Short mmCIF file of C-alpha atoms in Angstrom, two decimals:
data_model
loop_
_atom_site.label_atom_id
_atom_site.label_comp_id
_atom_site.label_asym_id
_atom_site.label_seq_id
_atom_site.Cartn_x
_atom_site.Cartn_y
_atom_site.Cartn_z
CA MET N 1 47.46 -25.20 -14.63
CA ILE N 2 45.91 -22.50 -16.81
CA TYR N 3 46.27 -23.55 -20.46
CA LEU N 4 46.43 -20.56 -22.82
CA ASP N 5 47.86 -22.09 -25.99
CA ALA N 6 44.70 -23.18 -27.80
CA ALA N 7 46.04 -21.83 -31.11
CA ALA N 8 48.67 -24.56 -30.94
CA THR N 9 46.29 -27.39 -30.06
CA THR N 10 43.24 -28.23 -27.98
CA ALA N 11 42.24 -31.20 -25.85
CA VAL N 12 40.02 -33.81 -27.49
CA ARG N 13 36.44 -33.30 -26.33
CA ARG N 14 34.68 -36.13 -24.52
CA GLU N 15 31.79 -36.08 -27.01
CA VAL N 16 34.33 -36.48 -29.82
CA LEU N 17 36.02 -39.45 -28.15
CA GLU N 18 32.69 -41.13 -27.54
CA ALA N 19 31.69 -40.68 -31.18
CA MET N 20 35.03 -42.04 -32.40
CA TRP N 21 35.28 -45.00 -30.06
CA PRO N 22 33.11 -47.47 -32.02
CA HIS N 23 35.20 -46.82 -35.13
CA LEU N 24 38.41 -47.51 -33.25
CA THR N 25 37.09 -50.84 -31.95
CA GLY N 26 34.24 -52.93 -33.37
CA GLU N 27 33.51 -50.79 -36.44
CA PHE N 28 37.03 -51.03 -37.83
CA GLY N 29 36.22 -51.65 -41.50
CA ASN N 30 37.90 -50.16 -44.53
CA PRO N 31 35.29 -47.90 -46.17
CA SER N 32 36.43 -49.07 -49.61
CA SER N 33 35.71 -52.73 -48.81
CA HIS N 34 32.57 -54.16 -50.45
CA HIS N 35 31.22 -56.16 -47.55
CA GLU N 36 29.07 -55.31 -44.56
CA VAL N 37 31.97 -54.37 -42.26
CA GLY N 38 33.39 -51.98 -44.83
CA GLU N 39 30.01 -50.62 -45.82
CA ARG N 40 29.21 -49.68 -42.22
CA SER N 41 32.42 -47.65 -42.14
CA ALA N 42 31.53 -46.12 -45.50
CA ARG N 43 28.17 -45.01 -44.11
CA ALA N 44 29.84 -43.43 -41.06
CA LEU N 45 32.28 -41.62 -43.35
CA ALA N 46 29.41 -40.38 -45.52
CA ASP N 47 27.51 -39.12 -42.48
CA ALA N 48 30.60 -37.24 -41.24
CA ARG N 49 31.12 -35.74 -44.68
CA ALA N 50 27.49 -34.60 -44.85
CA SER N 51 27.73 -32.98 -41.40
CA ILE N 52 30.84 -31.01 -42.36
CA ALA N 53 29.33 -30.05 -45.72
CA ASP N 54 26.29 -28.68 -43.90
CA ALA N 55 28.49 -26.45 -41.72
CA PHE N 56 30.10 -24.97 -44.84
CA GLY N 57 26.94 -24.79 -46.93
CA VAL N 58 28.28 -27.06 -49.66
CA ARG N 59 27.58 -30.48 -51.16
CA SER N 60 29.03 -33.57 -49.50
CA SER N 61 31.08 -34.21 -52.63
CA GLU N 62 32.92 -30.94 -51.97
CA VAL N 63 34.49 -32.16 -48.70
CA VAL N 64 37.93 -33.80 -48.99
CA PHE N 65 39.31 -35.42 -45.84
CA THR N 66 43.03 -34.89 -45.20
CA SER N 67 45.56 -35.59 -42.45
CA GLY N 68 45.22 -32.04 -41.10
CA GLY N 69 45.40 -28.36 -41.92
CA THR N 70 48.88 -28.52 -43.45
CA GLU N 71 47.87 -31.15 -45.97
CA ALA N 72 44.63 -29.31 -46.71
CA ASP N 73 46.60 -26.11 -47.42
CA ASN N 74 49.08 -27.97 -49.60
CA LEU N 75 46.31 -29.68 -51.53
CA ALA N 76 44.63 -26.34 -52.17
CA ILE N 77 47.80 -24.44 -53.14
CA LEU N 78 49.43 -27.15 -55.23
CA GLY N 79 46.31 -28.88 -56.44
CA ILE N 80 44.42 -25.82 -57.67
CA THR N 81 47.46 -24.17 -59.22
CA LEU N 82 48.72 -27.25 -61.03
CA ALA N 83 45.25 -27.93 -62.42
CA SER N 84 44.64 -24.35 -63.54
CA ALA N 85 44.29 -23.51 -67.21
CA ARG N 86 45.04 -19.83 -66.49
CA GLY N 87 48.70 -20.23 -65.55
CA ARG N 88 50.88 -20.74 -62.47
CA HIS N 89 50.89 -17.42 -60.65
CA VAL N 90 49.76 -17.37 -57.00
CA VAL N 91 48.91 -14.38 -54.83
CA THR N 92 49.14 -14.71 -51.05
CA SER N 93 50.10 -12.59 -48.04
CA ALA N 94 53.24 -12.18 -45.98
CA VAL N 95 51.51 -13.36 -42.79
CA GLU N 96 50.20 -16.73 -43.94
CA HIS N 97 50.88 -19.97 -42.09
CA PRO N 98 54.04 -21.80 -43.23
CA ALA N 99 51.79 -24.51 -44.71
CA VAL N 100 50.70 -21.94 -47.30
CA LEU N 101 53.96 -20.05 -47.81
CA GLU N 102 56.09 -23.19 -48.09
CA ALA N 103 53.62 -24.74 -50.53
CA VAL N 104 53.83 -21.59 -52.67
CA ASP N 105 57.61 -21.77 -52.46
CA ALA N 106 57.51 -25.39 -53.64
CA LEU N 107 55.45 -24.34 -56.65
CA VAL N 108 58.05 -21.72 -57.53
CA ARG N 109 61.06 -24.01 -57.01
CA LEU N 110 59.72 -27.22 -58.50
CA HIS N 111 57.02 -26.26 -60.97
CA GLY N 112 58.16 -23.00 -62.55
CA ALA N 113 55.40 -21.00 -60.88
CA ASP N 114 55.50 -17.32 -59.95
CA SER N 115 54.16 -15.70 -56.79
CA THR N 116 53.25 -12.30 -55.44
CA ILE N 117 53.42 -11.84 -51.68
CA VAL N 118 51.20 -8.97 -50.56
CA GLY N 119 52.32 -7.04 -47.50
CA VAL N 120 50.27 -6.04 -44.46
CA ASP N 121 49.84 -2.96 -42.30
CA ALA N 122 50.97 -2.52 -38.69
CA ASP N 123 47.96 -4.55 -37.47
CA GLY N 124 48.73 -7.43 -39.82
CA LEU N 125 45.80 -6.59 -42.11
CA VAL N 126 45.80 -7.28 -45.83
CA ASP N 127 44.41 -4.58 -48.14
CA PRO N 128 41.82 -6.08 -50.54
CA GLY N 129 42.79 -3.50 -53.14
CA GLU N 130 46.41 -4.62 -53.08
CA VAL N 131 45.35 -8.22 -53.51
CA ALA N 132 43.16 -7.34 -56.48
CA ALA N 133 45.96 -5.26 -58.01
CA ALA N 134 48.33 -8.24 -57.79
CA VAL N 135 46.08 -10.48 -59.90
CA ARG N 136 47.30 -11.12 -63.45
CA ALA N 137 46.01 -12.91 -66.51
CA ASP N 138 47.96 -16.01 -65.45
CA THR N 139 46.91 -15.96 -61.77
CA ALA N 140 45.75 -19.43 -60.79
CA LEU N 141 44.88 -18.80 -57.14
CA VAL N 142 44.62 -16.23 -54.38
CA SER N 143 45.16 -17.60 -50.86
CA ILE N 144 44.44 -15.41 -47.82
CA MET N 145 43.87 -16.77 -44.31
CA ALA N 146 40.70 -16.06 -42.34
CA ALA N 147 42.55 -15.17 -39.13
CA ASN N 148 46.20 -15.09 -38.16
CA ASN N 149 47.51 -17.73 -35.76
CA GLU N 150 50.14 -15.48 -34.17
CA VAL N 151 48.39 -12.15 -33.62
CA GLY N 152 44.73 -13.06 -34.12
CA THR N 153 44.06 -10.52 -36.88
CA ILE N 154 40.84 -11.27 -38.80
CA GLN N 155 41.44 -10.79 -42.50
CA PRO N 156 38.80 -9.20 -44.79
CA VAL N 157 38.33 -12.33 -46.89
CA PRO N 158 34.77 -11.45 -48.03
CA ALA N 159 36.01 -8.04 -49.23
CA ILE N 160 38.93 -9.68 -51.02
CA ALA N 161 36.59 -12.15 -52.71
CA ALA N 162 34.30 -9.27 -53.72
CA ALA N 163 37.26 -7.37 -55.19
CA LEU N 164 38.07 -10.43 -57.31
CA ALA N 165 34.51 -11.00 -58.50
CA GLY N 166 34.42 -11.50 -62.24
CA THR N 167 38.12 -12.31 -62.57
CA GLY N 168 37.61 -16.07 -62.55
CA VAL N 169 40.42 -16.47 -60.00
CA PRO N 170 39.56 -18.93 -57.21
CA VAL N 171 40.08 -17.87 -53.60
CA HIS N 172 41.47 -20.25 -50.97
CA CYS N 173 41.13 -19.46 -47.27
CA ASP N 174 43.09 -21.11 -44.46
CA ALA N 175 40.41 -21.16 -41.74
CA VAL N 176 42.30 -23.38 -39.30
CA GLN N 177 42.18 -20.76 -36.52
CA ALA N 178 38.82 -19.28 -37.49
CA ALA N 179 36.57 -22.33 -37.63
CA GLY N 180 34.15 -22.27 -34.72
CA TRP N 181 34.60 -18.54 -34.11
CA LEU N 182 34.02 -16.82 -37.44
CA PRO N 183 31.55 -17.45 -40.27
CA ILE N 184 32.92 -20.28 -42.40
CA ARG N 185 30.22 -20.94 -44.97
CA LEU N 186 31.74 -20.58 -48.40
CA ASP N 187 29.01 -18.21 -49.53
CA GLU N 188 29.71 -15.95 -46.51
CA LEU N 189 33.46 -15.95 -47.08
CA GLY N 190 33.20 -15.73 -50.85
CA ALA N 191 35.88 -18.43 -50.99
CA ASP N 192 36.14 -21.37 -53.37
CA ALA N 193 38.23 -23.52 -51.01
CA VAL N 194 38.67 -23.57 -47.22
CA SER N 195 41.08 -25.56 -45.02
CA ILE N 196 40.38 -26.73 -41.47
CA SER N 197 42.24 -28.83 -38.87
CA GLY N 198 40.68 -31.11 -36.27
CA HIS N 199 43.04 -30.58 -33.36
CA LYS N 200 42.26 -26.86 -33.20
CA LEU N 201 38.59 -27.75 -32.65
CA GLY N 202 38.63 -30.50 -30.03
CA ALA N 203 39.26 -33.43 -32.40
CA PRO N 204 42.48 -35.46 -32.48
CA LYS N 205 45.63 -34.53 -34.36
CA GLY N 206 45.90 -36.16 -37.77
CA ILE N 207 42.54 -35.22 -39.30
CA GLY N 208 41.49 -32.20 -41.33
CA ALA N 209 39.60 -31.29 -44.46
CA LEU N 210 39.70 -29.19 -47.57
CA ILE N 211 36.32 -27.91 -48.63
CA VAL N 212 36.55 -27.11 -52.34
CA ARG N 213 33.90 -26.14 -54.85
CA GLY N 214 33.24 -28.86 -57.39
CA ARG N 215 33.74 -26.43 -60.26
CA VAL N 216 37.37 -25.80 -59.22
CA PRO N 217 39.83 -28.19 -60.94
CA LEU N 218 42.06 -29.94 -58.40
CA GLU N 219 45.17 -31.97 -59.13
CA PRO N 220 45.79 -34.58 -56.41
CA VAL N 221 48.97 -34.26 -54.39
CA ILE N 222 48.81 -37.80 -52.95
CA HIS N 223 48.35 -40.55 -55.54
CA GLY N 224 47.15 -44.09 -55.02
CA GLY N 225 43.85 -45.88 -54.86
CA GLY N 226 41.66 -42.95 -55.83
CA GLN N 227 39.85 -42.39 -52.53
CA GLU N 228 38.08 -39.07 -51.88
CA ARG N 229 36.78 -39.05 -55.47
CA GLY N 230 40.32 -39.21 -56.78
CA ARG N 231 41.43 -36.02 -55.03
CA ARG N 232 43.27 -37.55 -52.06
CA SER N 233 44.27 -41.20 -52.19
CA GLY N 234 44.79 -43.29 -49.08
CA THR N 235 42.46 -45.25 -46.83
CA GLU N 236 40.32 -42.72 -45.01
CA ASN N 237 40.66 -42.12 -41.29
CA VAL N 238 37.03 -42.97 -40.50
CA ALA N 239 37.27 -42.43 -36.75
CA GLY N 240 39.07 -39.13 -37.31
CA ALA N 241 36.46 -37.98 -39.81
CA VAL N 242 33.66 -38.83 -37.39
CA GLY N 243 35.50 -36.94 -34.65
CA LEU N 244 36.10 -33.93 -36.87
CA ALA N 245 32.42 -33.73 -37.78
CA VAL N 246 31.35 -33.78 -34.12
CA ALA N 247 34.07 -31.33 -33.08
CA LEU N 248 33.16 -28.88 -35.83
CA ARG N 249 29.47 -29.01 -34.97
CA LEU N 250 30.19 -28.41 -31.28
CA ALA N 251 32.69 -25.64 -32.05
CA VAL N 252 30.25 -23.81 -34.30
CA GLU N 253 27.53 -24.07 -31.65
CA ALA N 254 29.93 -22.91 -28.90
CA GLY N 255 31.20 -20.06 -31.06
CA ARG N 256 27.71 -18.68 -31.46
CA GLU N 257 27.02 -19.01 -27.75
CA HIS N 258 30.34 -18.01 -26.25
CA GLY N 259 32.02 -15.75 -28.82
CA ALA N 260 30.74 -12.44 -27.41
CA ARG N 261 31.46 -13.46 -23.80
CA LEU N 262 34.97 -14.58 -24.72
CA ALA N 263 35.66 -11.38 -26.66
CA ALA N 264 34.61 -9.32 -23.65
CA ALA N 265 36.89 -11.35 -21.37
CA ARG N 266 39.73 -10.96 -23.86
CA GLU N 267 39.20 -7.19 -23.96
CA SER N 268 39.32 -6.95 -20.16
CA PHE N 269 42.50 -9.05 -20.16
CA ILE N 270 44.14 -6.83 -22.78
CA ALA N 271 43.17 -3.68 -20.87
CA GLU N 272 44.57 -5.04 -17.61
CA VAL N 273 47.87 -6.13 -19.17
CA LEU N 274 48.38 -2.78 -20.91
CA ALA N 275 47.55 -0.93 -17.69
CA THR N 276 49.70 -2.98 -15.31
CA VAL N 277 52.68 -4.33 -17.27
CA PRO N 278 55.16 -1.53 -18.04
CA ASP N 279 55.88 -0.98 -21.76
CA ALA N 280 53.58 -3.81 -22.88
CA VAL N 281 52.50 -3.47 -26.52
CA LEU N 282 49.50 -5.23 -28.05
CA THR N 283 50.15 -6.81 -31.45
CA GLY N 284 47.33 -6.85 -33.97
CA PRO N 285 44.14 -4.77 -33.90
CA ARG N 286 42.34 -4.09 -30.63
CA GLU N 287 38.97 -5.45 -31.78
CA ALA N 288 39.17 -7.09 -35.23
CA ARG N 289 40.79 -10.19 -33.79
CA LEU N 290 39.79 -13.69 -32.76
CA PRO N 291 37.74 -13.66 -29.54
CA GLY N 292 40.18 -15.84 -27.61
CA HIS N 293 43.42 -14.29 -28.79
CA ALA N 294 45.71 -11.70 -27.17
CA SER N 295 49.37 -11.25 -28.06
CA PHE N 296 51.90 -8.77 -26.71
CA LEU N 297 55.44 -7.49 -27.00
CA PHE N 298 57.48 -6.72 -23.90
CA PRO N 299 60.42 -4.63 -25.16
CA GLY N 300 63.61 -5.04 -23.16
CA THR N 301 62.76 -8.60 -22.11
CA SER N 302 63.14 -12.05 -23.61
CA GLY N 303 59.88 -13.66 -24.69
CA GLU N 304 61.21 -17.10 -23.85
CA SER N 305 62.20 -15.95 -20.35
CA VAL N 306 58.70 -14.57 -19.78
CA LEU N 307 57.23 -17.88 -20.95
CA LEU N 308 59.40 -19.83 -18.54
CA GLY N 309 58.43 -17.49 -15.72
CA LEU N 310 54.74 -17.97 -16.46
CA GLU N 311 55.05 -21.74 -16.71
CA ALA N 312 56.76 -21.78 -13.31
CA ARG N 313 53.64 -19.98 -12.06
CA GLY N 314 51.30 -22.57 -13.59
CA ILE N 315 50.39 -20.72 -16.80
CA VAL N 316 51.10 -22.25 -20.21
CA CYS N 317 51.20 -20.05 -23.31
CA SER N 318 53.57 -19.53 -26.26
CA SER N 319 55.75 -17.06 -28.11
CA GLY N 320 54.01 -17.53 -31.46
CA SER N 321 53.37 -20.26 -34.01
CA ALA N 322 53.87 -23.77 -32.66
CA CYS N 323 55.21 -24.70 -36.12
CA ALA N 324 58.21 -22.42 -35.47
CA ALA N 325 58.86 -23.63 -31.91
CA GLY N 326 62.56 -23.91 -31.14
CA SER N 327 63.58 -21.32 -33.73
CA ASP N 328 65.81 -18.46 -32.61
CA GLU N 329 64.65 -16.30 -35.51
CA PRO N 330 62.06 -13.56 -34.94
CA SER N 331 58.56 -14.20 -36.24
CA ASP N 332 58.09 -13.52 -39.96
CA VAL N 333 54.55 -12.34 -39.16
CA LEU N 334 55.77 -9.68 -36.73
CA LEU N 335 58.55 -8.61 -39.09
CA ALA N 336 55.99 -8.21 -41.88
CA MET N 337 54.03 -5.92 -39.55
CA GLY N 338 57.06 -3.64 -39.31
CA ILE N 339 58.24 -4.71 -35.85
CA ALA N 340 62.00 -4.62 -35.27
CA PRO N 341 63.64 -8.06 -34.94
CA GLU N 342 64.88 -7.47 -31.40
CA VAL N 343 61.39 -6.42 -30.29
CA ALA N 344 59.69 -9.26 -32.16
CA GLN N 345 61.68 -11.72 -30.07
CA THR N 346 59.88 -10.47 -26.94
CA ALA N 347 56.48 -11.70 -28.16
CA VAL N 348 54.13 -13.72 -25.94
CA ARG N 349 50.80 -15.12 -27.19
CA PHE N 350 47.75 -16.06 -25.09
CA THR N 351 45.04 -18.09 -26.85
CA PHE N 352 42.05 -19.67 -25.16
CA GLY N 353 38.62 -21.16 -25.59
CA SER N 354 35.35 -20.94 -23.73
CA GLU N 355 36.61 -23.13 -20.89
CA VAL N 356 38.88 -20.31 -19.67
CA THR N 357 37.27 -18.06 -17.07
CA ALA N 358 37.59 -14.37 -16.29
CA ASP N 359 39.31 -15.38 -13.03
CA ASP N 360 41.88 -17.39 -15.03
CA LEU N 361 42.66 -14.35 -17.15
CA GLY N 362 42.79 -12.05 -14.14
CA ARG N 363 45.30 -14.32 -12.44
CA THR N 364 47.29 -14.54 -15.67
CA ALA N 365 47.53 -10.75 -15.94
CA ALA N 366 48.82 -10.52 -12.37
CA GLU N 367 51.35 -13.32 -12.84
CA LEU N 368 52.43 -11.82 -16.17
CA ARG N 369 53.27 -8.52 -14.47
CA ASP N 370 55.50 -10.35 -12.00
CA ALA N 371 57.06 -12.58 -14.68
CA VAL N 372 58.00 -9.59 -16.84
CA ALA N 373 59.40 -7.71 -13.82
CA ALA N 374 61.56 -10.71 -12.95
CA VAL N 375 63.26 -10.88 -16.37
#
């Protein structure tokens, strides 16, 4: 099997499992317990927090462990907005992950907030000028993702942050897809808060983090015993935190080493598909995209039928966001890019990491040609 759905999830890395194992067995303590068993877990949690903080160039106190990227996004959107003294207006884009857009919608429905949804161009790119123009005196937060999960478009977050300099409006960045491939240090992004998810990096599902500057007020979304410095209550997932720290470190190292090679392989794959599959259309920009991301439209076909044909040939990929799996509706991301609904439903997405070879992609292109012809 050739697995090309890394944007949906990745396998847990062996190094991550080995690091987690002691904390799933003998070192099982509650990090809030004031005895030796608990204190050993607290030290492991602190070490994991410090490792993640180092990757983002922040203090350990600015790392909040969550259950994943969705919770991290919700904590950022709801927590920063509800704590803001400026007001309850949020600016975001039309191509954000549902974890962001649905959180914004909840603010509007339940908390009397207002939102501005900035559109994108045909490549799915946000214009920093449009974002800056949408900011008002009562804007509490701007949230723009680092890279899109469906089409791979890399957003100009540093330029957006620069355009907002001096406004006092914090910037949140969903970096779930970008971590390990793009710069994620907060000073590089210009962001005040960044969300990540473990299972996109080689850690298990159920662990993530929100990295948030200490100067940014944050209202907790989950209330209870006051863990995570009062910002996210609930007994911490120590093993998950340890695994996330190891996975992030390995992903950052691999991204530096393999990013250029993977981008070159992706470019060859795109070129071959466009040259050999009749009427194939690339979605997103040709170059300003994640290194292991290629997505296409095949007008006149059914995306789901192409997927089934590829799976029968031993190739696993997807039609778009895993969070929308099973929906008959066309992708909101593709619609926002100006693609007609009937064409948007022909989308197929290929996402991969450094374990995928050029031979794997060459075989995929050949099988894709046959799968599309068979529909």
